[in-house]
């Protein structure tokens, strides 16, 4: 009978010089080595979940969500519970009643970790600055690192490798695009982002990503799609940008991933989307429902990748 896993030795550092990750506020908080080990662990946790059923016994996390969520919130709650821990939830503005630094120092006394979805990235930076416990970014206006851990797990499962793949991201240069550039780019995936003028990724993040990986930023979807193994898109109006939605709807129309656009990638390319999807906007029903769509594999892997993340950050 397989022994339950409390501390997974395969997760421990191969190079003693590299410190154990302590947080995931931006993608760069995980080194490439840490991400590779996390992917390996996520695969093992997916295959043999019961071995890890007591790994976080007695650990309590706070889930703070300023914005709506289906996948992130439920998969974190499930992940924590399936690892033997528990979670408490708070929905609403984190600084609604008191300063973020006070919220942070309360949670620091009660819990062993914070998972936070915030409007402004500075809120999560502040939570991390005022606590000693791991803080996990469950989406901010700038990054969505947990999504991308599941995405690279999905890509690797599909292709058996990451190095040498090309991923075309078509649409808004948003939080998901930023994290794809930073995480997938560092693991050897050529990330090609095609956006309308004025909606390019944040220039400082693009520069950071370009230092560590192969990144293309263009206004021409055809350039991004040529030779792509995966075509990824996301909503045109992210949470918090609702007042811009009419302008965005018009600006992004030529960037809809329909069958003709999908056909410009490799013939066996997969379609990816973090969800929720707006059919008839960034993607057509035909493409998202096609046999080459892996959107529910991505959604499933949110659970496994986040379990691996929790164990990486919280195991002593
Ligand atoms: N992909 C994603 O983060 O989904 P939710 O907004 O439902 O959490
Ligand atoms: N870019 C989207 C992602 C949702 C998971 C948003 O921020 O709303």
mmCIF file of C-alpha atoms and ligand atoms in Angstrom:
data_model
loop_
_atom_site.group_PDB
_atom_site.id
_atom_site.type_symbol
_atom_site.label_atom_id
_atom_site.label_comp_id
_atom_site.label_asym_id
_atom_site.label_seq_id
_atom_site.Cartn_x
_atom_site.Cartn_y
_atom_site.Cartn_z
ATOM 1 C CA UNK A 1 0.000 0.000 0.000
ATOM 2 C CA UNK A 2 1.343 3.459 -0.892
ATOM 3 C CA UNK A 3 2.367 5.504 2.158
ATOM 4 C CA UNK A 4 0.636 8.853 2.705
ATOM 5 C CA UNK A 5 2.847 11.819 1.922
ATOM 6 C CA UNK A 6 3.394 14.500 4.539
ATOM 7 C CA UNK A 7 6.589 15.990 3.156
ATOM 8 C CA UNK A 8 7.351 15.137 -0.452
ATOM 9 C CA UNK A 9 11.090 14.761 -0.749
ATOM 10 C CA UNK A 10 11.014 15.134 -4.524
ATOM 11 C CA UNK A 11 9.838 18.678 -3.910
ATOM 12 C CA UNK A 12 12.820 19.540 -1.813
ATOM 13 C CA UNK A 13 15.511 21.590 -3.475
ATOM 14 C CA UNK A 14 17.991 19.762 -5.665
ATOM 15 C CA UNK A 15 20.399 22.667 -5.308
ATOM 16 C CA UNK A 16 20.677 23.549 -1.627
ATOM 17 C CA UNK A 17 21.652 27.099 -2.603
ATOM 18 C CA UNK A 18 18.196 27.755 -4.042
ATOM 19 C CA UNK A 19 15.809 28.879 -1.284
ATOM 20 C CA UNK A 20 12.362 27.286 -0.959
ATOM 21 C CA UNK A 21 9.662 29.475 -2.542
ATOM 22 C CA UNK A 22 7.722 31.404 0.094
ATOM 23 C CA UNK A 23 4.993 33.130 -1.913
ATOM 24 C CA UNK A 24 3.400 33.498 -5.347
ATOM 25 C CA UNK A 25 2.651 37.191 -5.691
ATOM 26 C CA UNK A 26 4.046 37.421 -9.202
ATOM 27 C CA UNK A 27 5.151 34.631 -11.529
ATOM 28 C CA UNK A 28 8.779 35.440 -10.850
ATOM 29 C CA UNK A 29 8.448 34.303 -7.222
ATOM 30 C CA UNK A 30 8.869 30.747 -8.562
ATOM 31 C CA UNK A 31 12.210 29.938 -10.179
ATOM 32 C CA UNK A 32 12.173 27.766 -13.290
ATOM 33 C CA UNK A 33 13.519 24.902 -11.156
ATOM 34 C CA UNK A 34 10.711 25.375 -8.643
ATOM 35 C CA UNK A 35 8.117 25.386 -11.443
ATOM 36 C CA UNK A 36 9.554 22.215 -12.960
ATOM 37 C CA UNK A 37 9.431 20.449 -9.570
ATOM 38 C CA UNK A 38 5.910 21.774 -9.004
ATOM 39 C CA UNK A 39 4.758 20.373 -12.366
ATOM 40 C CA UNK A 40 6.217 16.984 -11.518
ATOM 41 C CA UNK A 41 4.477 17.046 -8.138
ATOM 42 C CA UNK A 42 1.180 18.171 -9.714
ATOM 43 C CA UNK A 43 1.343 15.156 -12.040
ATOM 44 C CA UNK A 44 1.933 12.805 -9.100
ATOM 45 C CA UNK A 45 -0.863 14.394 -7.083
ATOM 46 C CA UNK A 46 -3.215 14.020 -10.048
ATOM 47 C CA UNK A 47 -2.366 10.318 -10.420
ATOM 48 C CA UNK A 48 -2.420 9.403 -6.715
ATOM 49 C CA UNK A 49 -4.448 12.052 -4.857
ATOM 50 C CA UNK A 50 -5.134 9.933 -1.777
ATOM 51 C CA UNK A 51 -1.435 9.740 -0.912
ATOM 52 C CA UNK A 52 -1.577 13.458 -0.131
ATOM 53 C CA UNK A 53 -4.824 13.460 1.848
ATOM 54 C CA UNK A 54 -3.186 14.504 5.146
ATOM 55 C CA UNK A 55 -0.395 16.718 3.782
ATOM 56 C CA UNK A 56 -1.916 19.959 5.094
ATOM 57 C CA UNK A 57 -3.675 18.545 8.162
ATOM 58 C CA UNK A 58 -4.158 21.269 10.745
ATOM 59 C CA UNK A 59 -3.396 24.084 8.271
ATOM 60 C CA UNK A 60 -5.939 26.856 7.731
ATOM 61 C CA UNK A 61 -5.913 29.345 4.872
ATOM 62 C CA UNK A 62 -7.849 32.547 4.263
ATOM 63 C CA UNK A 63 -9.412 32.985 0.828
ATOM 64 C CA UNK A 64 -9.955 36.698 0.158
ATOM 65 C CA UNK A 65 -11.846 37.490 -3.048
ATOM 66 C CA UNK A 66 -12.566 41.067 -4.114
ATOM 67 C CA UNK A 67 -13.830 39.863 -7.515
ATOM 68 C CA UNK A 68 -16.092 37.005 -8.656
ATOM 69 C CA UNK A 69 -14.613 33.538 -9.278
ATOM 70 C CA UNK A 70 -15.805 30.027 -10.063
ATOM 71 C CA UNK A 71 -12.648 28.070 -10.855
ATOM 72 C CA UNK A 72 -10.025 29.726 -8.678
ATOM 73 C CA UNK A 73 -12.083 29.954 -5.534
ATOM 74 C CA UNK A 74 -13.565 26.464 -5.698
ATOM 75 C CA UNK A 75 -10.362 24.740 -6.777
ATOM 76 C CA UNK A 76 -8.413 26.376 -3.948
ATOM 77 C CA UNK A 77 -11.061 25.411 -1.433
ATOM 78 C CA UNK A 78 -11.193 21.858 -2.778
ATOM 79 C CA UNK A 79 -7.404 21.615 -2.958
ATOM 80 C CA UNK A 80 -6.972 22.714 0.664
ATOM 81 C CA UNK A 81 -9.675 20.326 1.876
ATOM 82 C CA UNK A 82 -8.395 17.399 -0.206
ATOM 83 C CA UNK A 83 -4.985 17.929 1.417
ATOM 84 C CA UNK A 84 -6.509 17.708 4.887
ATOM 85 C CA UNK A 85 -6.554 21.444 5.651
ATOM 86 C CA UNK A 86 -9.404 23.922 5.755
ATOM 87 C CA UNK A 87 -10.233 27.386 4.464
ATOM 88 C CA UNK A 88 -12.167 30.432 5.600
ATOM 89 C CA UNK A 89 -13.634 32.811 3.036
ATOM 90 C CA UNK A 90 -13.947 36.568 2.836
ATOM 91 C CA UNK A 91 -15.570 38.327 -0.122
ATOM 92 C CA UNK A 92 -15.466 42.087 -0.646
ATOM 93 C CA UNK A 93 -12.925 44.890 -0.757
ATOM 94 C CA UNK A 94 -9.971 43.946 1.411
ATOM 95 C CA UNK A 95 -9.480 47.559 2.507
ATOM 96 C CA UNK A 96 -13.219 48.253 2.865
ATOM 97 C CA UNK A 97 -13.269 48.620 6.661
ATOM 98 C CA UNK A 98 -9.630 48.928 7.615
ATOM 99 C CA UNK A 99 -6.203 49.309 5.997
ATOM 100 C CA UNK A 100 -4.782 46.318 4.120
ATOM 101 C CA UNK A 101 -1.803 46.221 6.481
ATOM 102 C CA UNK A 102 -4.166 45.683 9.421
ATOM 103 C CA UNK A 103 -6.101 42.948 7.619
ATOM 104 C CA UNK A 104 -2.757 41.314 6.818
ATOM 105 C CA UNK A 105 -1.546 41.365 10.418
ATOM 106 C CA UNK A 106 -4.816 39.870 11.679
ATOM 107 C CA UNK A 107 -4.639 36.987 9.213
ATOM 108 C CA UNK A 108 -0.969 36.501 10.011
ATOM 109 C CA UNK A 109 -1.964 35.635 13.607
ATOM 110 C CA UNK A 110 -4.756 33.207 12.661
ATOM 111 C CA UNK A 111 -3.894 31.382 9.457
ATOM 112 C CA UNK A 112 -1.045 29.608 7.699
ATOM 113 C CA UNK A 113 -1.566 31.232 4.290
ATOM 114 C CA UNK A 114 -3.574 33.722 2.225
ATOM 115 C CA UNK A 115 -5.040 33.278 -1.249
ATOM 116 C CA UNK A 116 -6.207 36.658 -2.578
ATOM 117 C CA UNK A 117 -7.951 37.900 -5.731
ATOM 118 C CA UNK A 118 -7.641 41.666 -5.888
ATOM 119 C CA UNK A 119 -8.448 44.640 -8.079
ATOM 120 C CA UNK A 120 -5.107 46.364 -7.651
ATOM 121 C CA UNK A 121 -1.882 44.399 -7.634
ATOM 122 C CA UNK A 122 -0.572 46.735 -4.910
ATOM 123 C CA UNK A 123 -3.115 45.197 -2.503
ATOM 124 C CA UNK A 124 -1.532 41.770 -2.771
ATOM 125 C CA UNK A 125 1.973 43.241 -2.540
ATOM 126 C CA UNK A 126 0.865 44.944 0.659
ATOM 127 C CA UNK A 127 -0.643 41.749 2.092
ATOM 128 C CA UNK A 128 2.665 40.003 1.445
ATOM 129 C CA UNK A 129 4.694 42.848 2.932
ATOM 130 C CA UNK A 130 2.789 42.742 6.241
ATOM 131 C CA UNK A 131 2.680 38.970 6.809
ATOM 132 C CA UNK A 132 5.108 36.137 7.473
ATOM 133 C CA UNK A 133 2.880 33.498 5.867
ATOM 134 C CA UNK A 134 2.695 32.506 2.159
ATOM 135 C CA UNK A 135 0.546 34.845 0.058
ATOM 136 C CA UNK A 136 -0.819 33.495 -3.235
ATOM 137 C CA UNK A 137 -2.042 35.734 -6.041
ATOM 138 C CA UNK A 138 -5.386 34.337 -7.200
ATOM 139 C CA UNK A 139 -5.518 37.084 -9.905
ATOM 140 C CA UNK A 140 -4.706 40.756 -9.836
ATOM 141 C CA UNK A 141 -5.007 43.405 -12.523
ATOM 142 C CA UNK A 142 -1.446 42.522 -13.596
ATOM 143 C CA UNK A 143 -0.962 38.771 -13.135
ATOM 144 C CA UNK A 144 -2.750 35.414 -12.944
ATOM 145 C CA UNK A 145 0.085 33.039 -12.039
ATOM 146 C CA UNK A 146 -2.042 30.144 -10.719
ATOM 147 C CA UNK A 147 -3.878 29.935 -14.042
ATOM 148 C CA UNK A 148 -0.632 29.582 -15.922
ATOM 149 C CA UNK A 149 0.631 26.749 -13.692
ATOM 150 C CA UNK A 150 -2.432 24.771 -14.808
ATOM 151 C CA UNK A 151 -1.930 25.876 -18.406
ATOM 152 C CA UNK A 152 1.648 24.667 -18.610
ATOM 153 C CA UNK A 153 0.634 21.394 -16.952
ATOM 154 C CA UNK A 154 -2.009 21.025 -19.688
ATOM 155 C CA UNK A 155 0.440 21.892 -22.471
ATOM 156 C CA UNK A 156 3.015 19.442 -21.144
ATOM 157 C CA UNK A 157 0.444 16.671 -20.815
ATOM 158 C CA UNK A 158 -0.662 17.258 -24.395
ATOM 159 C CA UNK A 159 2.726 17.608 -26.088
ATOM 160 C CA UNK A 160 4.983 15.739 -23.636
ATOM 161 C CA UNK A 161 7.260 18.797 -23.488
ATOM 162 C CA UNK A 162 7.250 22.580 -23.215
ATOM 163 C CA UNK A 163 10.609 23.491 -24.741
ATOM 164 C CA UNK A 164 10.236 24.490 -28.380
ATOM 165 C CA UNK A 165 6.455 24.934 -28.381
ATOM 166 C CA UNK A 166 4.891 28.119 -29.724
ATOM 167 C CA UNK A 167 1.795 29.579 -28.059
ATOM 168 C CA UNK A 168 -0.173 32.354 -29.785
ATOM 169 C CA UNK A 169 -2.138 34.583 -27.419
ATOM 170 C CA UNK A 170 -4.728 36.551 -29.399
ATOM 171 C CA UNK A 171 -6.612 39.468 -27.821
ATOM 172 C CA UNK A 172 -5.948 41.692 -24.818
ATOM 173 C CA UNK A 173 -2.443 42.144 -23.393
ATOM 174 C CA UNK A 174 -3.867 41.479 -19.919
ATOM 175 C CA UNK A 175 -3.043 39.694 -16.662
ATOM 176 C CA UNK A 176 -3.273 36.243 -18.288
ATOM 177 C CA UNK A 177 -1.039 37.333 -21.184
ATOM 178 C CA UNK A 178 1.493 38.745 -18.704
ATOM 179 C CA UNK A 179 1.679 35.539 -16.676
ATOM 180 C CA UNK A 180 1.898 33.404 -19.815
ATOM 181 C CA UNK A 181 4.839 35.483 -21.024
ATOM 182 C CA UNK A 182 6.590 35.300 -17.655
ATOM 183 C CA UNK A 183 5.997 31.631 -16.829
ATOM 184 C CA UNK A 184 5.585 29.771 -20.131
ATOM 185 C CA UNK A 185 8.251 31.981 -21.699
ATOM 186 C CA UNK A 186 10.813 31.038 -19.036
ATOM 187 C CA UNK A 187 10.141 27.339 -19.645
ATOM 188 C CA UNK A 188 11.056 27.523 -23.316
ATOM 189 C CA UNK A 189 7.645 28.231 -24.858
ATOM 190 C CA UNK A 190 7.739 30.935 -27.545
ATOM 191 C CA UNK A 191 4.850 33.190 -26.478
ATOM 192 C CA UNK A 192 3.549 35.342 -29.355
ATOM 193 C CA UNK A 193 0.967 37.928 -28.332
ATOM 194 C CA UNK A 194 -1.216 39.652 -30.947
ATOM 195 C CA UNK A 195 -3.286 42.610 -29.729
ATOM 196 C CA UNK A 196 -4.984 45.641 -31.241
ATOM 197 C CA UNK A 197 -2.972 48.865 -31.015
ATOM 198 C CA UNK A 198 -3.322 50.363 -27.565
ATOM 199 C CA UNK A 199 -3.938 47.006 -25.851
ATOM 200 C CA UNK A 200 -0.385 45.656 -25.818
ATOM 201 C CA UNK A 201 0.989 43.983 -22.683
ATOM 202 C CA UNK A 202 2.485 46.204 -19.975
ATOM 203 C CA UNK A 203 5.862 47.332 -21.357
ATOM 204 C CA UNK A 204 7.860 46.677 -18.169
ATOM 205 C CA UNK A 205 6.461 43.145 -17.819
ATOM 206 C CA UNK A 206 7.097 42.451 -21.515
ATOM 207 C CA UNK A 207 10.695 43.559 -21.076
ATOM 208 C CA UNK A 208 11.129 41.323 -18.004
ATOM 209 C CA UNK A 209 9.650 38.377 -19.897
ATOM 210 C CA UNK A 210 11.823 39.003 -22.956
ATOM 211 C CA UNK A 211 14.969 38.806 -20.836
ATOM 212 C CA UNK A 212 14.150 35.239 -19.827
ATOM 213 C CA UNK A 213 12.271 33.820 -22.801
ATOM 214 C CA UNK A 214 11.275 34.174 -26.436
ATOM 215 C CA UNK A 215 8.446 36.698 -26.650
ATOM 216 C CA UNK A 216 6.858 38.271 -29.726
ATOM 217 C CA UNK A 217 4.434 41.174 -29.486
ATOM 218 C CA UNK A 218 2.586 42.128 -32.652
ATOM 219 C CA UNK A 219 -0.652 43.624 -33.946
ATOM 220 C CA UNK A 220 -0.862 40.924 -36.622
ATOM 221 C CA UNK A 221 -2.635 37.712 -35.525
ATOM 222 C CA UNK A 222 -1.210 35.862 -38.559
ATOM 223 C CA UNK A 223 2.346 36.478 -37.330
ATOM 224 C CA UNK A 224 1.503 35.119 -33.872
ATOM 225 C CA UNK A 225 -0.409 32.128 -35.250
ATOM 226 C CA UNK A 226 2.175 30.919 -37.779
ATOM 227 C CA UNK A 227 3.506 27.567 -36.537
ATOM 228 C CA UNK A 228 1.651 27.844 -33.200
ATOM 229 C CA UNK A 229 1.049 24.622 -31.225
ATOM 230 C CA UNK A 230 -1.559 26.349 -29.032
ATOM 231 C CA UNK A 231 -3.938 29.250 -29.601
ATOM 232 C CA UNK A 232 -4.973 31.001 -26.386
ATOM 233 C CA UNK A 233 -7.490 33.771 -25.867
ATOM 234 C CA UNK A 234 -9.207 35.481 -22.932
ATOM 235 C CA UNK A 235 -12.078 37.906 -22.436
ATOM 236 C CA UNK A 236 -11.759 41.327 -24.067
ATOM 237 C CA UNK A 237 -13.011 43.109 -20.942
ATOM 238 C CA UNK A 238 -11.425 41.927 -17.720
ATOM 239 C CA UNK A 239 -13.042 42.274 -14.316
ATOM 240 C CA UNK A 240 -12.811 45.915 -13.277
ATOM 241 C CA UNK A 241 -12.851 47.268 -16.865
ATOM 242 C CA UNK A 242 -16.615 47.008 -17.424
ATOM 243 C CA UNK A 243 -16.997 50.735 -18.217
ATOM 244 C CA UNK A 244 -14.752 50.222 -21.293
ATOM 245 C CA UNK A 245 -16.636 47.245 -22.674
ATOM 246 C CA UNK A 246 -18.348 48.964 -25.640
ATOM 247 C CA UNK A 247 -15.063 50.465 -26.888
ATOM 248 C CA UNK A 248 -13.280 47.179 -26.368
ATOM 249 C CA UNK A 249 -15.954 45.183 -28.192
ATOM 250 C CA UNK A 250 -15.305 47.250 -31.312
ATOM 251 C CA UNK A 251 -11.504 47.330 -31.007
ATOM 252 C CA UNK A 252 -11.123 43.570 -30.537
ATOM 253 C CA UNK A 253 -13.560 42.351 -33.231
ATOM 254 C CA UNK A 254 -10.780 41.521 -35.763
ATOM 255 C CA UNK A 255 -9.095 39.418 -33.058
ATOM 256 C CA UNK A 256 -11.936 36.924 -32.565
ATOM 257 C CA UNK A 257 -10.632 33.344 -32.629
ATOM 258 C CA UNK A 258 -12.974 31.796 -35.182
ATOM 259 C CA UNK A 259 -12.409 28.727 -37.361
ATOM 260 C CA UNK A 260 -10.536 30.736 -39.997
ATOM 261 C CA UNK A 261 -8.182 32.224 -37.425
ATOM 262 C CA UNK A 262 -7.656 28.890 -35.656
ATOM 263 C CA UNK A 263 -6.776 27.344 -39.044
ATOM 264 C CA UNK A 264 -3.776 29.683 -39.330
ATOM 265 C CA UNK A 265 -2.029 27.790 -36.496
ATOM 266 C CA UNK A 266 -0.583 24.274 -36.920
ATOM 267 C CA UNK A 267 -3.261 21.821 -38.115
ATOM 268 C CA UNK A 268 -3.037 19.932 -34.809
ATOM 269 C CA UNK A 269 -2.934 23.058 -32.622
ATOM 270 C CA UNK A 270 -4.974 23.065 -29.423
ATOM 271 C CA UNK A 271 -7.319 25.830 -28.309
ATOM 272 C CA UNK A 272 -6.859 27.239 -24.796
ATOM 273 C CA UNK A 273 -8.879 29.679 -22.688
ATOM 274 C CA UNK A 274 -8.696 30.365 -18.941
ATOM 275 C CA UNK A 275 -12.530 30.709 -18.770
ATOM 276 C CA UNK A 276 -15.048 32.185 -18.318
ATOM 277 C CA UNK A 277 -15.446 32.489 -22.123
ATOM 278 C CA UNK A 278 -17.718 34.856 -23.991
ATOM 279 C CA UNK A 279 -18.820 32.890 -27.027
ATOM 280 C CA UNK A 280 -19.353 35.166 -30.033
ATOM 281 C CA UNK A 281 -16.779 37.646 -28.674
ATOM 282 C CA UNK A 282 -13.193 36.433 -28.214
ATOM 283 C CA UNK A 283 -14.024 32.907 -29.449
ATOM 284 C CA UNK A 284 -16.723 31.251 -31.486
ATOM 285 C CA UNK A 285 -18.836 28.357 -30.237
ATOM 286 C CA UNK A 286 -17.334 26.192 -33.020
ATOM 287 C CA UNK A 287 -13.747 26.690 -31.824
ATOM 288 C CA UNK A 288 -14.322 26.377 -28.081
ATOM 289 C CA UNK A 289 -16.433 23.247 -28.584
ATOM 290 C CA UNK A 290 -14.050 21.698 -31.125
ATOM 291 C CA UNK A 291 -12.244 18.428 -30.295
ATOM 292 C CA UNK A 292 -9.003 20.407 -30.181
ATOM 293 C CA UNK A 293 -10.241 22.598 -27.338
ATOM 294 C CA UNK A 294 -8.567 21.730 -24.002
ATOM 295 C CA UNK A 295 -10.329 24.333 -21.868
ATOM 296 C CA UNK A 296 -11.736 21.807 -19.394
ATOM 297 C CA UNK A 297 -8.358 20.081 -19.053
ATOM 298 C CA UNK A 298 -7.001 23.491 -18.075
ATOM 299 C CA UNK A 299 -9.848 23.913 -15.591
ATOM 300 C CA UNK A 300 -9.240 20.448 -14.116
ATOM 301 C CA UNK A 301 -5.536 21.131 -13.769
ATOM 302 C CA UNK A 302 -6.246 24.237 -11.689
ATOM 303 C CA UNK A 303 -6.970 21.776 -8.865
ATOM 304 C CA UNK A 304 -3.840 19.651 -9.293
ATOM 305 C CA UNK A 305 -1.415 22.509 -9.958
ATOM 306 C CA UNK A 306 -2.716 24.469 -6.957
ATOM 307 C CA UNK A 307 -2.430 21.424 -4.709
ATOM 308 C CA UNK A 308 1.201 21.193 -5.733
ATOM 309 C CA UNK A 309 1.628 24.919 -5.149
ATOM 310 C CA UNK A 310 0.102 24.707 -1.663
ATOM 311 C CA UNK A 311 2.310 21.802 -0.703
ATOM 312 C CA UNK A 312 5.382 23.572 -2.095
ATOM 313 C CA UNK A 313 4.700 26.752 -0.142
ATOM 314 C CA UNK A 314 3.234 25.332 3.069
ATOM 315 C CA UNK A 315 5.054 22.094 3.776
ATOM 316 C CA UNK A 316 7.595 22.552 6.515
HETATM 317 N N1 LIG B 1 -9.876 31.127 -14.910
HETATM 318 C C1 LIG B 1 -10.289 31.645 -13.740
HETATM 319 O O1 LIG B 1 -9.511 32.197 -12.963
HETATM 320 O O2 LIG B 1 -11.617 31.479 -13.483
HETATM 321 P P1 LIG B 1 -12.426 32.173 -12.307
HETATM 322 O O3 LIG B 1 -12.460 33.659 -12.585
HETATM 323 O O4 LIG B 1 -13.778 31.550 -12.349
HETATM 324 O O5 LIG B 1 -11.711 31.900 -11.020
HETATM 325 N N1 LIG B 2 -8.479 38.545 -17.728
HETATM 326 C C1 LIG B 2 -9.604 38.021 -17.000
HETATM 327 C C2 LIG B 2 -9.288 36.671 -16.464
HETATM 328 C C3 LIG B 2 -10.421 35.993 -15.741
HETATM 329 C C4 LIG B 2 -10.037 34.644 -15.196
HETATM 330 C C5 LIG B 2 -9.985 38.993 -15.890
HETATM 331 O O1 LIG B 2 -9.090 39.531 -15.234
HETATM 332 O O2 LIG B 2 -11.176 39.217 -15.690
#
